[in-house]
Amino acid sequence: MGHSDTGDELPAYVRNAIGEADPERVGRWVEELNRTGQTVLRTGFFKTLGFALISWELSVFFALPFVGTPAPIWIPVWEPLETPSSWAVSILSGALFAVGLAVSVTGALMFTVAIPLLRPRTIVSRWGIRTIWWVPGGSFTQFSAAWADIDLIDGFSPHTMEPRMWPLRPILHVRITASGPTVKNTLLLPRKKSLRAASDGQRTYLLSLLLRGGSSERLAFLLQAQEQFAK
């Protein structure tokens, strides 16, 4: 039987985030869930657009040394470099820029093409939670779990410092830990020391940060839904 963990076991900054959630947005989601039987949390257009723009800007930055100089970056062009160490630095710089270019272009294509086409969304229903992607001929389920098989819904920040460091606020991830016959998770979260490791038989899933609304609203909504339906 699933259970909610909203008490003192949650870190203080997570409880504070839940307290700061927009009650109107959470209320609309709860009302839609009770009225229609499900609430669909779709990918936010402006969030996706923002990540796409940042990725393309990084792609241009990493591409400049390759297209903005008369010779490839791994060949010294600013002044004659005769020492082996200078050549090594130049080659290493070229390799780092090449890796950065590959990663940024991959991200740009993902946010510009893949996500708008596949339209990932999380469906919260009386049955449980599902995350699906559109594919030709139907949909692909990335994660699903009935309320009875959800052991824990909580949040965490990868930052070890107090999550109120100016000027940036920490990233709050909404995490679902589940085990049971209804659980499906095609992308398992890698076990890291910074994350709470799931015990044998449990699977951990992180809600996408691209979903509409803030992480605090999504966490507060899921905890309310779990309290209502996990009985």
PDB file of C-alpha atoms in Angstrom:
ATOM      1  CA  MET A   1       0.000   0.000   0.000  1.00  0.00           C
ATOM      2  CA  GLY A   2       1.397   3.379  -0.965  1.00  0.00           C
ATOM      3  CA  HIS A   3       1.922   5.949   1.681  1.00  0.00           C
ATOM      4  CA  SER A   4       2.611   9.662   1.837  1.00  0.00           C
ATOM      5  CA  ASP A   5       5.733  11.155   3.369  1.00  0.00           C
ATOM      6  CA  THR A   6       4.866  14.726   4.136  1.00  0.00           C
ATOM      7  CA  GLY A   7       6.036  14.933   7.717  1.00  0.00           C
ATOM      8  CA  ASP A   8       9.331  15.634   9.359  1.00  0.00           C
ATOM      9  CA  GLU A   9      11.159  13.118   7.145  1.00  0.00           C
ATOM     10  CA  LEU A  10      11.096  15.611   4.273  1.00  0.00           C
ATOM     11  CA  PRO A  11      13.973  18.111   4.261  1.00  0.00           C
ATOM     12  CA  ALA A  12      13.086  21.564   5.518  1.00  0.00           C
ATOM     13  CA  TYR A  13      13.600  23.190   2.116  1.00  0.00           C
ATOM     14  CA  VAL A  14      11.181  20.692   0.540  1.00  0.00           C
ATOM     15  CA  ARG A  15       8.516  21.486   3.139  1.00  0.00           C
ATOM     16  CA  ASN A  16       9.137  25.176   2.503  1.00  0.00           C
ATOM     17  CA  ALA A  17       8.748  24.621  -1.249  1.00  0.00           C
ATOM     18  CA  ILE A  18       5.413  22.877  -0.703  1.00  0.00           C
ATOM     19  CA  GLY A  19       4.299  25.820   1.420  1.00  0.00           C
ATOM     20  CA  GLU A  20       5.219  28.235  -1.370  1.00  0.00           C
ATOM     21  CA  ALA A  21       3.249  26.375  -4.051  1.00  0.00           C
ATOM     22  CA  ASP A  22       0.611  28.414  -5.873  1.00  0.00           C
ATOM     23  CA  PRO A  23      -2.656  27.289  -4.217  1.00  0.00           C
ATOM     24  CA  GLU A  24      -4.771  28.392  -7.186  1.00  0.00           C
ATOM     25  CA  ARG A  25      -2.817  26.274  -9.672  1.00  0.00           C
ATOM     26  CA  VAL A  26      -2.778  23.271  -7.352  1.00  0.00           C
ATOM     27  CA  GLY A  27      -6.490  23.745  -6.689  1.00  0.00           C
ATOM     28  CA  ARG A  28      -7.257  23.771 -10.425  1.00  0.00           C
ATOM     29  CA  TRP A  29      -5.362  20.529 -10.904  1.00  0.00           C
ATOM     30  CA  VAL A  30      -7.130  18.880  -7.962  1.00  0.00           C
ATOM     31  CA  GLU A  31     -10.521  20.081  -9.197  1.00  0.00           C
ATOM     32  CA  GLU A  32      -9.822  18.748 -12.706  1.00  0.00           C
ATOM     33  CA  LEU A  33      -8.722  15.413 -11.275  1.00  0.00           C
ATOM     34  CA  ASN A  34     -11.894  15.056  -9.202  1.00  0.00           C
ATOM     35  CA  ARG A  35     -14.146  16.250 -12.020  1.00  0.00           C
ATOM     36  CA  THR A  36     -12.738  14.332 -14.998  1.00  0.00           C
ATOM     37  CA  GLY A  37     -10.799  11.535 -13.327  1.00  0.00           C
ATOM     38  CA  GLN A  38      -7.419  12.711 -14.522  1.00  0.00           C
ATOM     39  CA  THR A  39      -5.149  15.743 -14.800  1.00  0.00           C
ATOM     40  CA  VAL A  40      -2.680  15.993 -17.674  1.00  0.00           C
ATOM     41  CA  LEU A  41       0.564  17.831 -16.932  1.00  0.00           C
ATOM     42  CA  ARG A  42       1.868  18.811 -20.353  1.00  0.00           C
ATOM     43  CA  THR A  43       5.276  20.054 -21.402  1.00  0.00           C
ATOM     44  CA  GLY A  44       5.542  23.827 -21.121  1.00  0.00           C
ATOM     45  CA  PHE A  45       6.053  25.622 -24.442  1.00  0.00           C
ATOM     46  CA  PHE A  46       8.073  28.518 -23.065  1.00  0.00           C
ATOM     47  CA  LYS A  47      10.250  26.232 -20.935  1.00  0.00           C
ATOM     48  CA  THR A  48      11.080  24.117 -23.976  1.00  0.00           C
ATOM     49  CA  LEU A  49      11.686  27.235 -26.060  1.00  0.00           C
ATOM     50  CA  GLY A  50      13.997  28.653 -23.407  1.00  0.00           C
ATOM     51  CA  PHE A  51      16.109  25.499 -23.221  1.00  0.00           C
ATOM     52  CA  ALA A  52      16.214  25.358 -27.025  1.00  0.00           C
ATOM     53  CA  LEU A  53      17.473  28.943 -27.302  1.00  0.00           C
ATOM     54  CA  ILE A  54      20.140  28.362 -24.653  1.00  0.00           C
ATOM     55  CA  SER A  55      21.272  25.171 -26.403  1.00  0.00           C
ATOM     56  CA  TRP A  56      21.539  26.895 -29.790  1.00  0.00           C
ATOM     57  CA  GLU A  57      23.455  29.802 -28.263  1.00  0.00           C
ATOM     58  CA  LEU A  58      25.900  27.358 -26.690  1.00  0.00           C
ATOM     59  CA  SER A  59      26.191  25.571 -30.037  1.00  0.00           C
ATOM     60  CA  VAL A  60      27.182  28.832 -31.728  1.00  0.00           C
ATOM     61  CA  PHE A  61      29.684  29.577 -28.972  1.00  0.00           C
ATOM     62  CA  PHE A  62      31.375  26.177 -29.248  1.00  0.00           C
ATOM     63  CA  ALA A  63      31.320  26.317 -33.074  1.00  0.00           C
ATOM     64  CA  LEU A  64      33.026  29.715 -33.351  1.00  0.00           C
ATOM     65  CA  PRO A  65      36.595  28.409 -32.935  1.00  0.00           C
ATOM     66  CA  PHE A  66      36.011  25.996 -35.812  1.00  0.00           C
ATOM     67  CA  VAL A  67      34.370  28.398 -38.268  1.00  0.00           C
ATOM     68  CA  GLY A  68      35.696  31.773 -37.100  1.00  0.00           C
ATOM     69  CA  THR A  69      39.417  31.101 -37.481  1.00  0.00           C
ATOM     70  CA  PRO A  70      41.485  30.545 -40.632  1.00  0.00           C
ATOM     71  CA  ALA A  71      42.612  27.126 -39.380  1.00  0.00           C
ATOM     72  CA  PRO A  72      41.181  24.412 -37.184  1.00  0.00           C
ATOM     73  CA  ILE A  73      41.358  25.070 -33.483  1.00  0.00           C
ATOM     74  CA  TRP A  74      43.856  22.297 -32.890  1.00  0.00           C
ATOM     75  CA  ILE A  75      46.382  24.147 -35.081  1.00  0.00           C
ATOM     76  CA  PRO A  76      47.870  27.193 -33.292  1.00  0.00           C
ATOM     77  CA  VAL A  77      46.843  30.302 -35.240  1.00  0.00           C
ATOM     78  CA  TRP A  78      47.403  33.184 -32.826  1.00  0.00           C
ATOM     79  CA  GLU A  79      51.189  33.015 -32.806  1.00  0.00           C
ATOM     80  CA  PRO A  80      53.839  30.365 -33.471  1.00  0.00           C
ATOM     81  CA  LEU A  81      53.820  27.802 -30.697  1.00  0.00           C
ATOM     82  CA  GLU A  82      56.972  25.769 -30.557  1.00  0.00           C
ATOM     83  CA  THR A  83      56.848  23.968 -27.221  1.00  0.00           C
ATOM     84  CA  PRO A  84      55.104  20.598 -26.922  1.00  0.00           C
ATOM     85  CA  SER A  85      53.118  21.877 -23.953  1.00  0.00           C
ATOM     86  CA  SER A  86      51.633  24.685 -26.046  1.00  0.00           C
ATOM     87  CA  TRP A  87      50.586  22.226 -28.710  1.00  0.00           C
ATOM     88  CA  ALA A  88      49.067  19.988 -26.059  1.00  0.00           C
ATOM     89  CA  VAL A  89      47.042  22.890 -24.654  1.00  0.00           C
ATOM     90  CA  SER A  90      45.796  23.758 -28.128  1.00  0.00           C
ATOM     91  CA  ILE A  91      44.775  20.186 -28.913  1.00  0.00           C
ATOM     92  CA  LEU A  92      43.071  19.806 -25.538  1.00  0.00           C
ATOM     93  CA  SER A  93      41.165  23.052 -26.098  1.00  0.00           C
ATOM     94  CA  GLY A  94      40.003  21.813 -29.475  1.00  0.00           C
ATOM     95  CA  ALA A  95      38.829  18.522 -27.986  1.00  0.00           C
ATOM     96  CA  LEU A  96      36.901  20.284 -25.224  1.00  0.00           C
ATOM     97  CA  PHE A  97      35.203  22.621 -27.706  1.00  0.00           C
ATOM     98  CA  ALA A  98      34.341  19.638 -29.926  1.00  0.00           C
ATOM     99  CA  VAL A  99      32.703  17.805 -27.013  1.00  0.00           C
ATOM    100  CA  GLY A 100      30.857  20.950 -25.972  1.00  0.00           C
ATOM    101  CA  LEU A 101      29.620  21.431 -29.530  1.00  0.00           C
ATOM    102  CA  ALA A 102      28.385  17.842 -29.767  1.00  0.00           C
ATOM    103  CA  VAL A 103      26.527  18.046 -26.436  1.00  0.00           C
ATOM    104  CA  SER A 104      24.965  21.444 -27.136  1.00  0.00           C
ATOM    105  CA  VAL A 105      23.826  20.488 -30.650  1.00  0.00           C
ATOM    106  CA  THR A 106      22.300  17.278 -29.295  1.00  0.00           C
ATOM    107  CA  GLY A 107      20.421  19.285 -26.672  1.00  0.00           C
ATOM    108  CA  ALA A 108      19.322  21.856 -29.234  1.00  0.00           C
ATOM    109  CA  LEU A 109      17.891  19.171 -31.517  1.00  0.00           C
ATOM    110  CA  MET A 110      16.167  17.485 -28.581  1.00  0.00           C
ATOM    111  CA  PHE A 111      14.445  20.684 -27.400  1.00  0.00           C
ATOM    112  CA  THR A 112      13.719  21.949 -30.925  1.00  0.00           C
ATOM    113  CA  VAL A 113      12.596  18.756 -32.665  1.00  0.00           C
ATOM    114  CA  ALA A 114      12.229  15.705 -30.425  1.00  0.00           C
ATOM    115  CA  ILE A 115      10.240  17.109 -27.507  1.00  0.00           C
ATOM    116  CA  PRO A 116       7.751  19.123 -29.633  1.00  0.00           C
ATOM    117  CA  LEU A 117       7.133  16.047 -31.796  1.00  0.00           C
ATOM    118  CA  LEU A 118       6.957  13.425 -29.038  1.00  0.00           C
ATOM    119  CA  ARG A 119       4.958  15.675 -26.671  1.00  0.00           C
ATOM    120  CA  PRO A 120       5.839  14.034 -23.333  1.00  0.00           C
ATOM    121  CA  ARG A 121       3.196  14.469 -20.639  1.00  0.00           C
ATOM    122  CA  THR A 122       2.405  13.102 -17.205  1.00  0.00           C
ATOM    123  CA  ILE A 123      -1.137  11.921 -16.485  1.00  0.00           C
ATOM    124  CA  VAL A 124      -2.296  11.857 -12.883  1.00  0.00           C
ATOM    125  CA  SER A 125      -5.503   9.855 -12.473  1.00  0.00           C
ATOM    126  CA  ARG A 126      -7.503   8.028  -9.868  1.00  0.00           C
ATOM    127  CA  TRP A 127      -5.546   4.921 -10.884  1.00  0.00           C
ATOM    128  CA  GLY A 128      -2.072   6.363 -10.468  1.00  0.00           C
ATOM    129  CA  ILE A 129       0.631   8.216 -12.410  1.00  0.00           C
ATOM    130  CA  ARG A 130       1.742   7.694 -16.015  1.00  0.00           C
ATOM    131  CA  THR A 131       4.257   9.510 -18.193  1.00  0.00           C
ATOM    132  CA  ILE A 132       3.730   8.920 -21.917  1.00  0.00           C
ATOM    133  CA  TRP A 133       5.296  10.085 -25.172  1.00  0.00           C
ATOM    134  CA  TRP A 134       3.571  10.244 -28.528  1.00  0.00           C
ATOM    135  CA  VAL A 135       4.941   7.875 -31.154  1.00  0.00           C
ATOM    136  CA  PRO A 136       3.591   7.040 -34.631  1.00  0.00           C
ATOM    137  CA  GLY A 137       0.644   4.750 -34.204  1.00  0.00           C
ATOM    138  CA  GLY A 138       0.075   5.334 -30.524  1.00  0.00           C
ATOM    139  CA  SER A 139       1.940   6.262 -27.363  1.00  0.00           C
ATOM    140  CA  PHE A 140       4.986   5.047 -25.478  1.00  0.00           C
ATOM    141  CA  THR A 141       4.816   4.675 -21.687  1.00  0.00           C
ATOM    142  CA  GLN A 142       7.977   5.856 -19.990  1.00  0.00           C
ATOM    143  CA  PHE A 143       6.733   5.445 -16.427  1.00  0.00           C
ATOM    144  CA  SER A 144       3.582   4.152 -14.789  1.00  0.00           C
ATOM    145  CA  ALA A 145       2.586   3.121 -11.276  1.00  0.00           C
ATOM    146  CA  ALA A 146      -0.708   2.646  -9.477  1.00  0.00           C
ATOM    147  CA  TRP A 147      -1.197   4.551  -6.237  1.00  0.00           C
ATOM    148  CA  ALA A 148      -1.085   1.299  -4.287  1.00  0.00           C
ATOM    149  CA  ASP A 149       2.442   0.624  -5.578  1.00  0.00           C
ATOM    150  CA  ILE A 150       3.857   4.117  -4.976  1.00  0.00           C
ATOM    151  CA  ASP A 151       5.971   3.986  -1.828  1.00  0.00           C
ATOM    152  CA  LEU A 152       7.132   7.578  -1.692  1.00  0.00           C
ATOM    153  CA  ILE A 153       6.654  10.943  -3.380  1.00  0.00           C
ATOM    154  CA  ASP A 154       9.166  13.544  -2.311  1.00  0.00           C
ATOM    155  CA  GLY A 155      11.480  16.225  -3.589  1.00  0.00           C
ATOM    156  CA  PHE A 156      15.186  16.828  -3.460  1.00  0.00           C
ATOM    157  CA  SER A 157      17.748  19.343  -4.609  1.00  0.00           C
ATOM    158  CA  PRO A 158      21.152  18.213  -5.888  1.00  0.00           C
ATOM    159  CA  HIS A 159      22.690  21.176  -4.085  1.00  0.00           C
ATOM    160  CA  THR A 160      24.243  20.405  -0.732  1.00  0.00           C
ATOM    161  CA  MET A 161      24.111  24.031   0.387  1.00  0.00           C
ATOM    162  CA  GLU A 162      21.043  25.729   1.804  1.00  0.00           C
ATOM    163  CA  PRO A 163      18.787  26.190  -1.253  1.00  0.00           C
ATOM    164  CA  ARG A 164      18.369  29.932  -0.924  1.00  0.00           C
ATOM    165  CA  MET A 165      21.690  31.003  -2.368  1.00  0.00           C
ATOM    166  CA  TRP A 166      21.377  34.359  -4.111  1.00  0.00           C
ATOM    167  CA  PRO A 167      20.681  35.079  -6.929  1.00  0.00           C
ATOM    168  CA  LEU A 168      19.653  31.637  -8.173  1.00  0.00           C
ATOM    169  CA  ARG A 169      17.158  29.390  -6.468  1.00  0.00           C
ATOM    170  CA  PRO A 170      17.934  25.676  -6.324  1.00  0.00           C
ATOM    171  CA  ILE A 171      16.429  23.175  -8.705  1.00  0.00           C
ATOM    172  CA  LEU A 172      13.807  21.082  -6.932  1.00  0.00           C
ATOM    173  CA  HIS A 173      13.224  17.663  -8.450  1.00  0.00           C
ATOM    174  CA  VAL A 174      10.004  15.751  -7.825  1.00  0.00           C
ATOM    175  CA  ARG A 175      10.853  12.105  -7.199  1.00  0.00           C
ATOM    176  CA  ILE A 176       8.563   9.074  -7.235  1.00  0.00           C
ATOM    177  CA  THR A 177       9.694   5.796  -5.676  1.00  0.00           C
ATOM    178  CA  ALA A 178       7.521   2.779  -6.421  1.00  0.00           C
ATOM    179  CA  SER A 179       7.548  -1.004  -6.320  1.00  0.00           C
ATOM    180  CA  GLY A 180       4.962  -3.544  -7.348  1.00  0.00           C
ATOM    181  CA  PRO A 181       3.364  -5.249 -10.333  1.00  0.00           C
ATOM    182  CA  THR A 182       2.029  -2.063 -11.938  1.00  0.00           C
ATOM    183  CA  VAL A 183       5.369  -0.242 -11.966  1.00  0.00           C
ATOM    184  CA  LYS A 184       6.982   0.404 -15.328  1.00  0.00           C
ATOM    185  CA  ASN A 185      10.039   2.581 -15.753  1.00  0.00           C
ATOM    186  CA  THR A 186      11.983   2.331 -18.979  1.00  0.00           C
ATOM    187  CA  LEU A 187      14.603   4.869 -17.888  1.00  0.00           C
ATOM    188  CA  LEU A 188      15.991   3.949 -14.490  1.00  0.00           C
ATOM    189  CA  LEU A 189      17.583   6.683 -12.441  1.00  0.00           C
ATOM    190  CA  PRO A 190      21.323   5.972 -12.033  1.00  0.00           C
ATOM    191  CA  ARG A 191      22.299   5.342  -8.453  1.00  0.00           C
ATOM    192  CA  LYS A 192      24.358   8.257  -7.189  1.00  0.00           C
ATOM    193  CA  LYS A 193      25.636   9.084  -3.760  1.00  0.00           C
ATOM    194  CA  SER A 194      23.818  12.424  -3.937  1.00  0.00           C
ATOM    195  CA  LEU A 195      20.474  10.650  -4.312  1.00  0.00           C
ATOM    196  CA  ARG A 196      18.630   8.395  -1.919  1.00  0.00           C
ATOM    197  CA  ALA A 197      19.231   4.893  -3.245  1.00  0.00           C
ATOM    198  CA  ALA A 198      16.136   2.794  -3.803  1.00  0.00           C
ATOM    199  CA  SER A 199      16.054  -0.601  -2.165  1.00  0.00           C
ATOM    200  CA  ASP A 200      15.867  -3.817  -4.154  1.00  0.00           C
ATOM    201  CA  GLY A 201      12.698  -4.031  -6.213  1.00  0.00           C
ATOM    202  CA  GLN A 202      12.047  -0.297  -6.083  1.00  0.00           C
ATOM    203  CA  ARG A 203      12.276   2.046  -9.018  1.00  0.00           C
ATOM    204  CA  THR A 204      12.802   5.772  -8.869  1.00  0.00           C
ATOM    205  CA  TYR A 205      11.479   8.255 -11.401  1.00  0.00           C
ATOM    206  CA  LEU A 206      11.992  12.009 -11.667  1.00  0.00           C
ATOM    207  CA  LEU A 207       9.274  14.209 -13.128  1.00  0.00           C
ATOM    208  CA  SER A 208      10.451  16.328 -16.029  1.00  0.00           C
ATOM    209  CA  LEU A 209      11.358  19.906 -15.195  1.00  0.00           C
ATOM    210  CA  LEU A 210       9.774  20.925 -18.505  1.00  0.00           C
ATOM    211  CA  LEU A 211       6.233  20.246 -17.310  1.00  0.00           C
ATOM    212  CA  ARG A 212       3.972  23.248 -16.854  1.00  0.00           C
ATOM    213  CA  GLY A 213       3.970  24.857 -13.462  1.00  0.00           C
ATOM    214  CA  GLY A 214       6.681  24.807 -10.872  1.00  0.00           C
ATOM    215  CA  SER A 215       8.189  21.841  -9.091  1.00  0.00           C
ATOM    216  CA  SER A 216       6.617  22.968  -5.820  1.00  0.00           C
ATOM    217  CA  GLU A 217       3.133  22.957  -7.380  1.00  0.00           C
ATOM    218  CA  ARG A 218       3.685  19.526  -8.941  1.00  0.00           C
ATOM    219  CA  LEU A 219       4.943  18.096  -5.662  1.00  0.00           C
ATOM    220  CA  ALA A 220       2.078  19.559  -3.632  1.00  0.00           C
ATOM    221  CA  PHE A 221      -0.448  18.288  -6.182  1.00  0.00           C
ATOM    222  CA  LEU A 222       0.937  14.754  -6.267  1.00  0.00           C
ATOM    223  CA  LEU A 223       1.025  14.554  -2.482  1.00  0.00           C
ATOM    224  CA  GLN A 224      -2.622  15.642  -2.298  1.00  0.00           C
ATOM    225  CA  ALA A 225      -3.609  13.126  -4.968  1.00  0.00           C
ATOM    226  CA  GLN A 226      -1.691  10.369  -3.217  1.00  0.00           C
ATOM    227  CA  GLU A 227      -3.356  11.146   0.087  1.00  0.00           C
ATOM    228  CA  GLN A 228      -6.769  11.025  -1.601  1.00  0.00           C
ATOM    229  CA  PHE A 229      -6.420   7.902  -3.753  1.00  0.00           C
ATOM    230  CA  ALA A 230      -3.741   5.720  -2.141  1.00  0.00           C
ATOM    231  CA  LYS A 231      -6.141   3.969   0.201  1.00  0.00           C
TER     232      LYS A 231
END
